[in-house]
Amino acid sequence: EDKVVQSPLSLVVHEGDTVTLNCSYEVTNFRSLLWYKQEKKAPTFLFMLTSSGIEKKSGRLSSILDKKELFSILNITATQTGDSAIYLCAGSGNTGKLIFGQGTTLQVKP
Amino acid sequence: DVKVTQSSRYLVKRTGEKVFLECVQDMDHENMFWYRQDPGLGLRLIYFSYDVKMKEKGDIPEGYSVSREKKERFSLILESASTNQTSMYLCASSPPTRNAEAFFGQGTRLTVV
C-alpha cells in the first residue's frame, strides 16, 4: 500500500530560526514528490521534485529529493510569522493519484 | 487562473441524511480527487477519478460514493451521513501529465449532527 509519512507532526520556532521538515514515501511506480502549504484555506503548491539531488528553491524555501532513500526535505530559512501553516507532502505514481502525508503544523512565534 | 469550486463552504446535516458535495473545475483536467482532512491525519484520499465515468477507490471509501458524468464535475455522495463523517472535505484536480500539480478547492466543512 502506498504511504507518505511526515515528521515532525508539529513544530514551534521563533522568527529567524531555520526549520527542516521531513517526508518519507513508499509509492508504487513513483513519479514525483510535491510540497504544499496550507493556511486557513486550500493548499497552495510549493514544489514538485522528480529527480534526486536537484534542489528546488523559492526565496527562503528550498527542497530536495533522495530517490534512493525515498525521502524529501523542505527547508525554511529565516522563518517569519507568515510561514506559520500546515506543510503537506504528497507522492504521485504513474496513475496521477496523489497520496498525502499527515502534514507538519509549523508555528512561528515573533 | 485554474479554478476549482466547491459548492458549499459550510454544511450542517443530520445523521442519516443523503449528502451531496459538488466540485467543478474549469481547466479541462482529466484527474479529480476527493480528500477528507482531519487534525493529525493529513489529507486522506476518498476517491480518485481519471476520466468521465471512471473512478478508483482511495484509502477510505467506506460510506462514500462518487459520480463523474461530466469532465468538469465530480460529486461526492454520503449515502447516509454519520457523525464520524464530520470533517473538512477538499476537492482537487490535475491534468493527466504524469508530473503535474493538483489544484485545490476551498474546502467544505461538513458537520453531521
mmCIF file with all atom_site columns, C-alpha atoms in Angstrom:
data_model
loop_
_atom_site.group_PDB
_atom_site.id
_atom_site.type_symbol
_atom_site.label_atom_id
_atom_site.label_alt_id
_atom_site.label_comp_id
_atom_site.label_asym_id
_atom_site.label_entity_id
_atom_site.label_seq_id
_atom_site.pdbx_PDB_ins_code
_atom_site.Cartn_x
_atom_site.Cartn_y
_atom_site.Cartn_z
_atom_site.occupancy
_atom_site.B_iso_or_equiv
_atom_site.pdbx_formal_charge
_atom_site.auth_seq_id
_atom_site.auth_comp_id
_atom_site.auth_asym_id
_atom_site.auth_atom_id
_atom_site.pdbx_PDB_model_num
ATOM 1   C CA . GLU A 1 1   ? 0.000   0.000  0.000   1.00 0.00 ? 1   GLU A CA 1
ATOM 2   C CA . ASP A 1 2   ? 1.267   3.460  -0.898  1.00 0.00 ? 2   ASP A CA 1
ATOM 3   C CA . LYS A 1 3   ? 2.280   5.554  2.087   1.00 0.00 ? 3   LYS A CA 1
ATOM 4   C CA . VAL A 1 4   ? 3.692   9.003  2.846   1.00 0.00 ? 4   VAL A CA 1
ATOM 5   C CA . VAL A 1 5   ? 4.938   9.882  6.332   1.00 0.00 ? 5   VAL A CA 1
ATOM 6   C CA . GLN A 1 6   ? 5.877   13.342 7.538   1.00 0.00 ? 6   GLN A CA 1
ATOM 7   C CA . SER A 1 7   ? 7.843   14.402 10.594  1.00 0.00 ? 7   SER A CA 1
ATOM 8   C CA . PRO A 1 8   ? 7.651   16.146 12.896  1.00 0.00 ? 8   PRO A CA 1
ATOM 9   C CA . LEU A 1 9   ? 3.864   16.457 13.137  1.00 0.00 ? 9   LEU A CA 1
ATOM 10  C CA . SER A 1 10  ? 4.184   19.850 14.774  1.00 0.00 ? 10  SER A CA 1
ATOM 11  C CA . LEU A 1 11  ? 6.913   22.367 15.390  1.00 0.00 ? 11  LEU A CA 1
ATOM 12  C CA . VAL A 1 12  ? 7.157   25.684 17.236  1.00 0.00 ? 12  VAL A CA 1
ATOM 13  C CA . VAL A 1 13  ? 10.050  28.026 16.443  1.00 0.00 ? 13  VAL A CA 1
ATOM 14  C CA . HIS A 1 14  ? 10.913  31.702 16.787  1.00 0.00 ? 14  HIS A CA 1
ATOM 15  C CA . GLU A 1 15  ? 11.263  34.171 13.976  1.00 0.00 ? 15  GLU A CA 1
ATOM 16  C CA . GLY A 1 16  ? 14.666  33.902 12.339  1.00 0.00 ? 16  GLY A CA 1
ATOM 17  C CA . ASP A 1 17  ? 15.086  30.198 13.053  1.00 0.00 ? 17  ASP A CA 1
ATOM 18  C CA . THR A 1 18  ? 15.741  27.665 10.293  1.00 0.00 ? 18  THR A CA 1
ATOM 19  C CA . VAL A 1 19  ? 13.479  24.621 10.093  1.00 0.00 ? 19  VAL A CA 1
ATOM 20  C CA . THR A 1 20  ? 13.690  21.303 8.269   1.00 0.00 ? 20  THR A CA 1
ATOM 21  C CA . LEU A 1 21  ? 10.571  19.290 7.517   1.00 0.00 ? 21  LEU A CA 1
ATOM 22  C CA . ASN A 1 22  ? 10.837  15.651 6.568   1.00 0.00 ? 22  ASN A CA 1
ATOM 23  C CA . CYS A 1 23  ? 8.846   13.453 4.218   1.00 0.00 ? 23  CYS A CA 1
ATOM 24  C CA . SER A 1 24  ? 9.398   9.759  3.515   1.00 0.00 ? 24  SER A CA 1
ATOM 25  C CA . TYR A 1 25  ? 7.418   7.865  0.909   1.00 0.00 ? 25  TYR A CA 1
ATOM 26  C CA . GLU A 1 26  ? 6.575   4.453  -0.454  1.00 0.00 ? 26  GLU A CA 1
ATOM 27  C CA . VAL A 1 27  ? 4.708   4.983  -3.725  1.00 0.00 ? 27  VAL A CA 1
ATOM 28  C CA . THR A 1 28  ? 4.256   2.372  -6.433  1.00 0.00 ? 28  THR A CA 1
ATOM 29  C CA . ASN A 1 29  ? 5.834   3.475  -9.736  1.00 0.00 ? 29  ASN A CA 1
ATOM 30  C CA . PHE A 1 30  ? 6.880   6.740  -8.143  1.00 0.00 ? 30  PHE A CA 1
ATOM 31  C CA . ARG A 1 31  ? 6.945   9.782  -10.414 1.00 0.00 ? 31  ARG A CA 1
ATOM 32  C CA . SER A 1 32  ? 7.072   12.923 -8.276  1.00 0.00 ? 32  SER A CA 1
ATOM 33  C CA . LEU A 1 33  ? 7.022   14.372 -4.780  1.00 0.00 ? 33  LEU A CA 1
ATOM 34  C CA . LEU A 1 34  ? 5.037   17.535 -4.145  1.00 0.00 ? 34  LEU A CA 1
ATOM 35  C CA . TRP A 1 35  ? 5.027   20.049 -1.291  1.00 0.00 ? 35  TRP A CA 1
ATOM 36  C CA . TYR A 1 36  ? 2.070   22.259 -0.428  1.00 0.00 ? 36  TYR A CA 1
ATOM 37  C CA . LYS A 1 37  ? 1.462   24.999 2.143   1.00 0.00 ? 37  LYS A CA 1
ATOM 38  C CA . GLN A 1 38  ? -1.946  25.276 3.771   1.00 0.00 ? 38  GLN A CA 1
ATOM 39  C CA . GLU A 1 39  ? -3.093  28.251 5.770   1.00 0.00 ? 39  GLU A CA 1
ATOM 40  C CA . LYS A 1 40  ? -6.754  28.704 6.643   1.00 0.00 ? 40  LYS A CA 1
ATOM 41  C CA . LYS A 1 41  ? -7.876  27.692 3.185   1.00 0.00 ? 41  LYS A CA 1
ATOM 42  C CA . ALA A 1 42  ? -6.951  25.495 0.220   1.00 0.00 ? 42  ALA A CA 1
ATOM 43  C CA . PRO A 1 43  ? -3.435  24.050 -0.001  1.00 0.00 ? 43  PRO A CA 1
ATOM 44  C CA . THR A 1 44  ? -1.184  26.035 -2.314  1.00 0.00 ? 44  THR A CA 1
ATOM 45  C CA . PHE A 1 45  ? 1.560   24.452 -4.368  1.00 0.00 ? 45  PHE A CA 1
ATOM 46  C CA . LEU A 1 46  ? 5.197   24.998 -3.398  1.00 0.00 ? 46  LEU A CA 1
ATOM 47  C CA . PHE A 1 47  ? 7.445   22.497 -5.206  1.00 0.00 ? 47  PHE A CA 1
ATOM 48  C CA . MET A 1 48  ? 7.444   19.425 -7.364  1.00 0.00 ? 48  MET A CA 1
ATOM 49  C CA . LEU A 1 49  ? 10.507  17.171 -7.274  1.00 0.00 ? 49  LEU A CA 1
ATOM 50  C CA . THR A 1 50  ? 11.201  14.417 -9.741  1.00 0.00 ? 50  THR A CA 1
ATOM 51  C CA . SER A 1 51  ? 14.966  13.970 -9.754  1.00 0.00 ? 51  SER A CA 1
ATOM 52  C CA . SER A 1 52  ? 17.320  13.103 -6.931  1.00 0.00 ? 52  SER A CA 1
ATOM 53  C CA . GLY A 1 53  ? 19.792  15.649 -5.664  1.00 0.00 ? 53  GLY A CA 1
ATOM 54  C CA . ILE A 1 54  ? 18.471  18.667 -7.547  1.00 0.00 ? 54  ILE A CA 1
ATOM 55  C CA . GLU A 1 55  ? 17.443  21.417 -5.157  1.00 0.00 ? 55  GLU A CA 1
ATOM 56  C CA . LYS A 1 56  ? 14.366  23.461 -5.888  1.00 0.00 ? 56  LYS A CA 1
ATOM 57  C CA . LYS A 1 57  ? 14.419  26.940 -4.357  1.00 0.00 ? 57  LYS A CA 1
ATOM 58  C CA . SER A 1 58  ? 11.949  29.755 -3.938  1.00 0.00 ? 58  SER A CA 1
ATOM 59  C CA . GLY A 1 59  ? 13.054  32.619 -1.743  1.00 0.00 ? 59  GLY A CA 1
ATOM 60  C CA . ARG A 1 60  ? 13.685  31.291 1.751   1.00 0.00 ? 60  ARG A CA 1
ATOM 61  C CA . LEU A 1 61  ? 12.194  27.880 0.941   1.00 0.00 ? 61  LEU A CA 1
ATOM 62  C CA . SER A 1 62  ? 14.093  25.027 -0.639  1.00 0.00 ? 62  SER A CA 1
ATOM 63  C CA . SER A 1 63  ? 13.531  21.336 -1.126  1.00 0.00 ? 63  SER A CA 1
ATOM 64  C CA . ILE A 1 64  ? 15.432  18.284 -2.287  1.00 0.00 ? 64  ILE A CA 1
ATOM 65  C CA . LEU A 1 65  ? 14.593  14.679 -3.099  1.00 0.00 ? 65  LEU A CA 1
ATOM 66  C CA . ASP A 1 66  ? 16.536  11.474 -2.433  1.00 0.00 ? 66  ASP A CA 1
ATOM 67  C CA . LYS A 1 67  ? 15.051  8.700  -4.578  1.00 0.00 ? 67  LYS A CA 1
ATOM 68  C CA . LYS A 1 68  ? 17.433  6.089  -3.248  1.00 0.00 ? 68  LYS A CA 1
ATOM 69  C CA . GLU A 1 69  ? 16.453  6.625  0.385   1.00 0.00 ? 69  GLU A CA 1
ATOM 70  C CA . LEU A 1 70  ? 12.857  7.575  -0.520  1.00 0.00 ? 70  LEU A CA 1
ATOM 71  C CA . PHE A 1 71  ? 12.624  10.879 1.281   1.00 0.00 ? 71  PHE A CA 1
ATOM 72  C CA . SER A 1 72  ? 12.468  14.604 0.777   1.00 0.00 ? 72  SER A CA 1
ATOM 73  C CA . ILE A 1 73  ? 13.140  17.602 2.988   1.00 0.00 ? 73  ILE A CA 1
ATOM 74  C CA . LEU A 1 74  ? 11.713  21.102 2.949   1.00 0.00 ? 74  LEU A CA 1
ATOM 75  C CA . ASN A 1 75  ? 13.929  23.810 4.447   1.00 0.00 ? 75  ASN A CA 1
ATOM 76  C CA . ILE A 1 76  ? 12.766  27.229 5.516   1.00 0.00 ? 76  ILE A CA 1
ATOM 77  C CA . THR A 1 77  ? 15.453  29.731 6.497   1.00 0.00 ? 77  THR A CA 1
ATOM 78  C CA . ALA A 1 78  ? 14.984  32.955 8.474   1.00 0.00 ? 78  ALA A CA 1
ATOM 79  C CA . THR A 1 79  ? 11.417  31.988 9.352   1.00 0.00 ? 79  THR A CA 1
ATOM 80  C CA . GLN A 1 80  ? 8.713   34.641 9.622   1.00 0.00 ? 80  GLN A CA 1
ATOM 81  C CA . THR A 1 81  ? 5.300   34.570 11.314  1.00 0.00 ? 81  THR A CA 1
ATOM 82  C CA . GLY A 1 82  ? 3.758   34.351 7.838   1.00 0.00 ? 82  GLY A CA 1
ATOM 83  C CA . ASP A 1 83  ? 5.369   30.934 7.432   1.00 0.00 ? 83  ASP A CA 1
ATOM 84  C CA . SER A 1 84  ? 3.013   29.561 10.095  1.00 0.00 ? 84  SER A CA 1
ATOM 85  C CA . ALA A 1 85  ? 0.930   26.931 8.301   1.00 0.00 ? 85  ALA A CA 1
ATOM 86  C CA . ILE A 1 86  ? 0.446   23.243 7.715   1.00 0.00 ? 86  ILE A CA 1
ATOM 87  C CA . TYR A 1 87  ? 3.022   21.876 5.268   1.00 0.00 ? 87  TYR A CA 1
ATOM 88  C CA . LEU A 1 88  ? 1.850   18.899 3.251   1.00 0.00 ? 88  LEU A CA 1
ATOM 89  C CA . CYS A 1 89  ? 3.901   16.421 1.300   1.00 0.00 ? 89  CYS A CA 1
ATOM 90  C CA . ALA A 1 90  ? 2.421   14.152 -1.391  1.00 0.00 ? 90  ALA A CA 1
ATOM 91  C CA . GLY A 1 91  ? 3.725   11.329 -3.544  1.00 0.00 ? 91  GLY A CA 1
ATOM 92  C CA . SER A 1 92  ? 2.477   10.647 -7.053  1.00 0.00 ? 92  SER A CA 1
ATOM 93  C CA . GLY A 1 93  ? 2.750   7.445  -9.060  1.00 0.00 ? 93  GLY A CA 1
ATOM 94  C CA . ASN A 1 94  ? 2.188   6.832  -12.741 1.00 0.00 ? 94  ASN A CA 1
ATOM 95  C CA . THR A 1 95  ? -1.610  6.882  -12.435 1.00 0.00 ? 95  THR A CA 1
ATOM 96  C CA . GLY A 1 96  ? -1.578  10.504 -11.280 1.00 0.00 ? 96  GLY A CA 1
ATOM 97  C CA . LYS A 1 97  ? -3.074  9.585  -7.925  1.00 0.00 ? 97  LYS A CA 1
ATOM 98  C CA . LEU A 1 98  ? -1.740  11.809 -5.112  1.00 0.00 ? 98  LEU A CA 1
ATOM 99  C CA . ILE A 1 99  ? -1.117  10.318 -1.673  1.00 0.00 ? 99  ILE A CA 1
ATOM 100 C CA . PHE A 1 100 ? -0.576  12.821 1.144   1.00 0.00 ? 100 PHE A CA 1
ATOM 101 C CA . GLY A 1 101 ? 1.181   12.558 4.476   1.00 0.00 ? 101 GLY A CA 1
ATOM 102 C CA . GLN A 1 102 ? -0.226  13.722 7.809   1.00 0.00 ? 102 GLN A CA 1
ATOM 103 C CA . GLY A 1 103 ? 1.179   17.220 7.449   1.00 0.00 ? 103 GLY A CA 1
ATOM 104 C CA . THR A 1 104 ? 3.534   19.225 9.663   1.00 0.00 ? 104 THR A CA 1
ATOM 105 C CA . THR A 1 105 ? 1.991   22.113 11.575  1.00 0.00 ? 105 THR A CA 1
ATOM 106 C CA . LEU A 1 106 ? 4.545   24.905 11.886  1.00 0.00 ? 106 LEU A CA 1
ATOM 107 C CA . GLN A 1 107 ? 4.061   27.789 14.290  1.00 0.00 ? 107 GLN A CA 1
ATOM 108 C CA . VAL A 1 108 ? 6.499   30.675 14.105  1.00 0.00 ? 108 VAL A CA 1
ATOM 109 C CA . LYS A 1 109 ? 6.451   32.943 17.155  1.00 0.00 ? 109 LYS A CA 1
ATOM 110 C CA . PRO A 1 110 ? 7.516   36.582 16.968  1.00 0.00 ? 110 PRO A CA 1
ATOM 111 C CA . ASP B 2 1   ? -6.097  31.027 -13.333 1.00 0.00 ? 1   ASP B CA 1
ATOM 112 C CA . VAL B 2 2   ? -7.161  27.492 -12.596 1.00 0.00 ? 2   VAL B CA 1
ATOM 113 C CA . LYS B 2 3   ? -10.333 27.418 -10.591 1.00 0.00 ? 3   LYS B CA 1
ATOM 114 C CA . VAL B 2 4   ? -11.696 24.559 -8.549  1.00 0.00 ? 4   VAL B CA 1
ATOM 115 C CA . THR B 2 5   ? -15.009 25.454 -6.968  1.00 0.00 ? 5   THR B CA 1
ATOM 116 C CA . GLN B 2 6   ? -16.766 23.558 -4.221  1.00 0.00 ? 6   GLN B CA 1
ATOM 117 C CA . SER B 2 7   ? -20.460 24.274 -3.915  1.00 0.00 ? 7   SER B CA 1
ATOM 118 C CA . SER B 2 8   ? -20.553 24.985 -0.179  1.00 0.00 ? 8   SER B CA 1
ATOM 119 C CA . ARG B 2 9   ? -18.051 26.281 2.369   1.00 0.00 ? 9   ARG B CA 1
ATOM 120 C CA . TYR B 2 10  ? -20.051 25.080 5.365   1.00 0.00 ? 10  TYR B CA 1
ATOM 121 C CA . LEU B 2 11  ? -22.763 22.448 5.676   1.00 0.00 ? 11  LEU B CA 1
ATOM 122 C CA . VAL B 2 12  ? -24.690 21.078 8.624   1.00 0.00 ? 12  VAL B CA 1
ATOM 123 C CA . LYS B 2 13  ? -26.613 17.857 8.054   1.00 0.00 ? 13  LYS B CA 1
ATOM 124 C CA . ARG B 2 14  ? -28.482 15.386 10.212  1.00 0.00 ? 14  ARG B CA 1
ATOM 125 C CA . THR B 2 15  ? -27.474 11.780 10.808  1.00 0.00 ? 15  THR B CA 1
ATOM 126 C CA . GLY B 2 16  ? -28.946 9.541  8.136   1.00 0.00 ? 16  GLY B CA 1
ATOM 127 C CA . GLU B 2 17  ? -29.366 12.248 5.512   1.00 0.00 ? 17  GLU B CA 1
ATOM 128 C CA . LYS B 2 18  ? -28.025 11.788 1.996   1.00 0.00 ? 18  LYS B CA 1
ATOM 129 C CA . VAL B 2 19  ? -25.441 14.480 1.345   1.00 0.00 ? 19  VAL B CA 1
ATOM 130 C CA . PHE B 2 20  ? -24.054 15.720 -1.958  1.00 0.00 ? 20  PHE B CA 1
ATOM 131 C CA . LEU B 2 21  ? -20.800 17.648 -2.175  1.00 0.00 ? 21  LEU B CA 1
ATOM 132 C CA . GLU B 2 22  ? -20.174 19.176 -5.579  1.00 0.00 ? 22  GLU B CA 1
ATOM 133 C CA . CYS B 2 23  ? -16.894 20.173 -7.187  1.00 0.00 ? 23  CYS B CA 1
ATOM 134 C CA . VAL B 2 24  ? -16.378 21.899 -10.534 1.00 0.00 ? 24  VAL B CA 1
ATOM 135 C CA . GLN B 2 25  ? -13.085 22.696 -12.280 1.00 0.00 ? 25  GLN B CA 1
ATOM 136 C CA . ASP B 2 26  ? -12.614 24.949 -15.294 1.00 0.00 ? 26  ASP B CA 1
ATOM 137 C CA . MET B 2 27  ? -9.283  23.689 -16.665 1.00 0.00 ? 27  MET B CA 1
ATOM 138 C CA . ASP B 2 28  ? -10.406 20.615 -18.573 1.00 0.00 ? 28  ASP B CA 1
ATOM 139 C CA . HIS B 2 29  ? -8.431  18.392 -16.195 1.00 0.00 ? 29  HIS B CA 1
ATOM 140 C CA . GLU B 2 30  ? -8.806  14.646 -16.510 1.00 0.00 ? 30  GLU B CA 1
ATOM 141 C CA . ASN B 2 31  ? -7.951  13.825 -12.894 1.00 0.00 ? 31  ASN B CA 1
ATOM 142 C CA . MET B 2 32  ? -10.154 14.789 -9.980  1.00 0.00 ? 32  MET B CA 1
ATOM 143 C CA . PHE B 2 33  ? -9.884  13.861 -6.316  1.00 0.00 ? 33  PHE B CA 1
ATOM 144 C CA . TRP B 2 34  ? -11.877 13.942 -3.112  1.00 0.00 ? 34  TRP B CA 1
ATOM 145 C CA . TYR B 2 35  ? -9.996  14.064 0.203   1.00 0.00 ? 35  TYR B CA 1
ATOM 146 C CA . ARG B 2 36  ? -11.050 14.495 3.786   1.00 0.00 ? 36  ARG B CA 1
ATOM 147 C CA . GLN B 2 37  ? -8.814  16.327 6.210   1.00 0.00 ? 37  GLN B CA 1
ATOM 148 C CA . ASP B 2 38  ? -8.816  15.669 9.935   1.00 0.00 ? 38  ASP B CA 1
ATOM 149 C CA . PRO B 2 39  ? -6.346  17.001 12.540  1.00 0.00 ? 39  PRO B CA 1
ATOM 150 C CA . GLY B 2 40  ? -3.249  14.827 12.780  1.00 0.00 ? 40  GLY B CA 1
ATOM 151 C CA . LEU B 2 41  ? -4.316  12.622 9.884   1.00 0.00 ? 41  LEU B CA 1
ATOM 152 C CA . GLY B 2 42  ? -3.489  14.860 6.938   1.00 0.00 ? 42  GLY B CA 1
ATOM 153 C CA . LEU B 2 43  ? -5.385  14.502 3.679   1.00 0.00 ? 43  LEU B CA 1
ATOM 154 C CA . ARG B 2 44  ? -6.824  11.061 3.161   1.00 0.00 ? 44  ARG B CA 1
ATOM 155 C CA . LEU B 2 45  ? -7.948  10.084 -0.316  1.00 0.00 ? 45  LEU B CA 1
ATOM 156 C CA . ILE B 2 46  ? -11.579 9.008  -0.561  1.00 0.00 ? 46  ILE B CA 1
ATOM 157 C CA . TYR B 2 47  ? -11.956 8.610  -4.329  1.00 0.00 ? 47  TYR B CA 1
ATOM 158 C CA . PHE B 2 48  ? -9.994  9.442  -7.440  1.00 0.00 ? 48  PHE B CA 1
ATOM 159 C CA . SER B 2 49  ? -11.374 9.834  -10.973 1.00 0.00 ? 49  SER B CA 1
ATOM 160 C CA . TYR B 2 50  ? -9.110  9.773  -14.015 1.00 0.00 ? 50  TYR B CA 1
ATOM 161 C CA . ASP B 2 51  ? -11.794 10.296 -16.658 1.00 0.00 ? 51  ASP B CA 1
ATOM 162 C CA . VAL B 2 52  ? -15.524 10.692 -17.109 1.00 0.00 ? 52  VAL B CA 1
ATOM 163 C CA . LYS B 2 53  ? -17.349 7.770  -15.503 1.00 0.00 ? 53  LYS B CA 1
ATOM 164 C CA . MET B 2 54  ? -14.018 6.294  -14.336 1.00 0.00 ? 54  MET B CA 1
ATOM 165 C CA . LYS B 2 55  ? -13.233 6.105  -10.657 1.00 0.00 ? 55  LYS B CA 1
ATOM 166 C CA . GLU B 2 56  ? -10.887 4.395  -8.276  1.00 0.00 ? 56  GLU B CA 1
ATOM 167 C CA . LYS B 2 57  ? -11.245 3.899  -4.540  1.00 0.00 ? 57  LYS B CA 1
ATOM 168 C CA . GLY B 2 58  ? -8.827  5.699  -2.297  1.00 0.00 ? 58  GLY B CA 1
ATOM 169 C CA . ASP B 2 59  ? -7.808  4.767  1.222   1.00 0.00 ? 59  ASP B CA 1
ATOM 170 C CA . ILE B 2 60  ? -11.136 5.448  2.956   1.00 0.00 ? 60  ILE B CA 1
ATOM 171 C CA . PRO B 2 61  ? -14.054 4.916  0.521   1.00 0.00 ? 61  PRO B CA 1
ATOM 172 C CA . GLU B 2 62  ? -16.415 3.297  3.027   1.00 0.00 ? 62  GLU B CA 1
ATOM 173 C CA . GLY B 2 63  ? -19.622 5.271  3.435   1.00 0.00 ? 63  GLY B CA 1
ATOM 174 C CA . TYR B 2 64  ? -18.978 7.353  0.316   1.00 0.00 ? 64  TYR B CA 1
ATOM 175 C CA . SER B 2 65  ? -19.704 7.125  -3.390  1.00 0.00 ? 65  SER B CA 1
ATOM 176 C CA . VAL B 2 66  ? -18.865 9.417  -6.286  1.00 0.00 ? 66  VAL B CA 1
ATOM 177 C CA . SER B 2 67  ? -20.259 10.469 -9.619  1.00 0.00 ? 67  SER B CA 1
ATOM 178 C CA . ARG B 2 68  ? -18.464 11.885 -12.656 1.00 0.00 ? 68  ARG B CA 1
ATOM 179 C CA . GLU B 2 69  ? -20.918 12.296 -15.504 1.00 0.00 ? 69  GLU B CA 1
ATOM 180 C CA . LYS B 2 70  ? -19.147 15.322 -16.993 1.00 0.00 ? 70  LYS B CA 1
ATOM 181 C CA . LYS B 2 71  ? -15.450 16.055 -17.136 1.00 0.00 ? 71  LYS B CA 1
ATOM 182 C CA . GLU B 2 72  ? -15.661 19.280 -15.155 1.00 0.00 ? 72  GLU B CA 1
ATOM 183 C CA . ARG B 2 73  ? -17.797 17.989 -12.285 1.00 0.00 ? 73  ARG B CA 1
ATOM 184 C CA . PHE B 2 74  ? -17.006 15.452 -9.584  1.00 0.00 ? 74  PHE B CA 1
ATOM 185 C CA . SER B 2 75  ? -19.568 14.796 -6.883  1.00 0.00 ? 75  SER B CA 1
ATOM 186 C CA . LEU B 2 76  ? -19.056 13.122 -3.525  1.00 0.00 ? 76  LEU B CA 1
ATOM 187 C CA . ILE B 2 77  ? -22.087 11.422 -2.023  1.00 0.00 ? 77  ILE B CA 1
ATOM 188 C CA . LEU B 2 78  ? -22.588 10.407 1.568   1.00 0.00 ? 78  LEU B CA 1
ATOM 189 C CA . GLU B 2 79  ? -25.348 7.837  1.284   1.00 0.00 ? 79  GLU B CA 1
ATOM 190 C CA . SER B 2 80  ? -26.354 8.041  4.952   1.00 0.00 ? 80  SER B CA 1
ATOM 191 C CA . ALA B 2 81  ? -24.399 10.658 6.846   1.00 0.00 ? 81  ALA B CA 1
ATOM 192 C CA . SER B 2 82  ? -22.928 9.715  10.201  1.00 0.00 ? 82  SER B CA 1
ATOM 193 C CA . THR B 2 83  ? -21.259 11.811 12.887  1.00 0.00 ? 83  THR B CA 1
ATOM 194 C CA . ASN B 2 84  ? -17.853 10.280 12.113  1.00 0.00 ? 84  ASN B CA 1
ATOM 195 C CA . GLN B 2 85  ? -18.066 11.870 8.676   1.00 0.00 ? 85  GLN B CA 1
ATOM 196 C CA . THR B 2 86  ? -17.862 15.318 10.224  1.00 0.00 ? 86  THR B CA 1
ATOM 197 C CA . SER B 2 87  ? -14.750 16.703 8.577   1.00 0.00 ? 87  SER B CA 1
ATOM 198 C CA . MET B 2 88  ? -13.221 19.116 6.090   1.00 0.00 ? 88  MET B CA 1
ATOM 199 C CA . TYR B 2 89  ? -13.658 17.845 2.523   1.00 0.00 ? 89  TYR B CA 1
ATOM 200 C CA . LEU B 2 90  ? -11.258 19.004 -0.177  1.00 0.00 ? 90  LEU B CA 1
ATOM 201 C CA . CYS B 2 91  ? -11.648 18.528 -3.908  1.00 0.00 ? 91  CYS B CA 1
ATOM 202 C CA . ALA B 2 92  ? -8.695  18.772 -6.287  1.00 0.00 ? 92  ALA B CA 1
ATOM 203 C CA . SER B 2 93  ? -7.998  18.410 -10.000 1.00 0.00 ? 93  SER B CA 1
ATOM 204 C CA . SER B 2 94  ? -4.900  17.850 -12.120 1.00 0.00 ? 94  SER B CA 1
ATOM 205 C CA . PRO B 2 95  ? -4.041  17.280 -15.780 1.00 0.00 ? 95  PRO B CA 1
ATOM 206 C CA . PRO B 2 96  ? -3.126  13.760 -16.913 1.00 0.00 ? 96  PRO B CA 1
ATOM 207 C CA . THR B 2 97  ? 0.563   14.637 -17.266 1.00 0.00 ? 97  THR B CA 1
ATOM 208 C CA . ARG B 2 98  ? 2.494   12.309 -15.002 1.00 0.00 ? 98  ARG B CA 1
ATOM 209 C CA . ASN B 2 99  ? 4.288   15.138 -13.250 1.00 0.00 ? 99  ASN B CA 1
ATOM 210 C CA . ALA B 2 100 ? 1.702   17.780 -12.599 1.00 0.00 ? 100 ALA B CA 1
ATOM 211 C CA . GLU B 2 101 ? 0.499   19.617 -9.571  1.00 0.00 ? 101 GLU B CA 1
ATOM 212 C CA . ALA B 2 102 ? -3.030  19.342 -8.273  1.00 0.00 ? 102 ALA B CA 1
ATOM 213 C CA . PHE B 2 103 ? -5.184  22.410 -7.698  1.00 0.00 ? 103 PHE B CA 1
ATOM 214 C CA . PHE B 2 104 ? -7.499  22.520 -4.718  1.00 0.00 ? 104 PHE B CA 1
ATOM 215 C CA . GLY B 2 105 ? -10.905 23.939 -3.986  1.00 0.00 ? 105 GLY B CA 1
ATOM 216 C CA . GLN B 2 106 ? -11.574 25.980 -0.863  1.00 0.00 ? 106 GLN B CA 1
ATOM 217 C CA . GLY B 2 107 ? -12.953 23.051 1.060   1.00 0.00 ? 107 GLY B CA 1
ATOM 218 C CA . THR B 2 108 ? -16.338 22.188 2.549   1.00 0.00 ? 108 THR B CA 1
ATOM 219 C CA . ARG B 2 109 ? -16.575 21.897 6.306   1.00 0.00 ? 109 ARG B CA 1
ATOM 220 C CA . LEU B 2 110 ? -19.299 19.351 6.926   1.00 0.00 ? 110 LEU B CA 1
ATOM 221 C CA . THR B 2 111 ? -20.824 18.867 10.339  1.00 0.00 ? 111 THR B CA 1
ATOM 222 C CA . VAL B 2 112 ? -23.149 15.904 10.878  1.00 0.00 ? 112 VAL B CA 1
ATOM 223 C CA . VAL B 2 113 ? -25.339 16.221 13.963  1.00 0.00 ? 113 VAL B CA 1
#
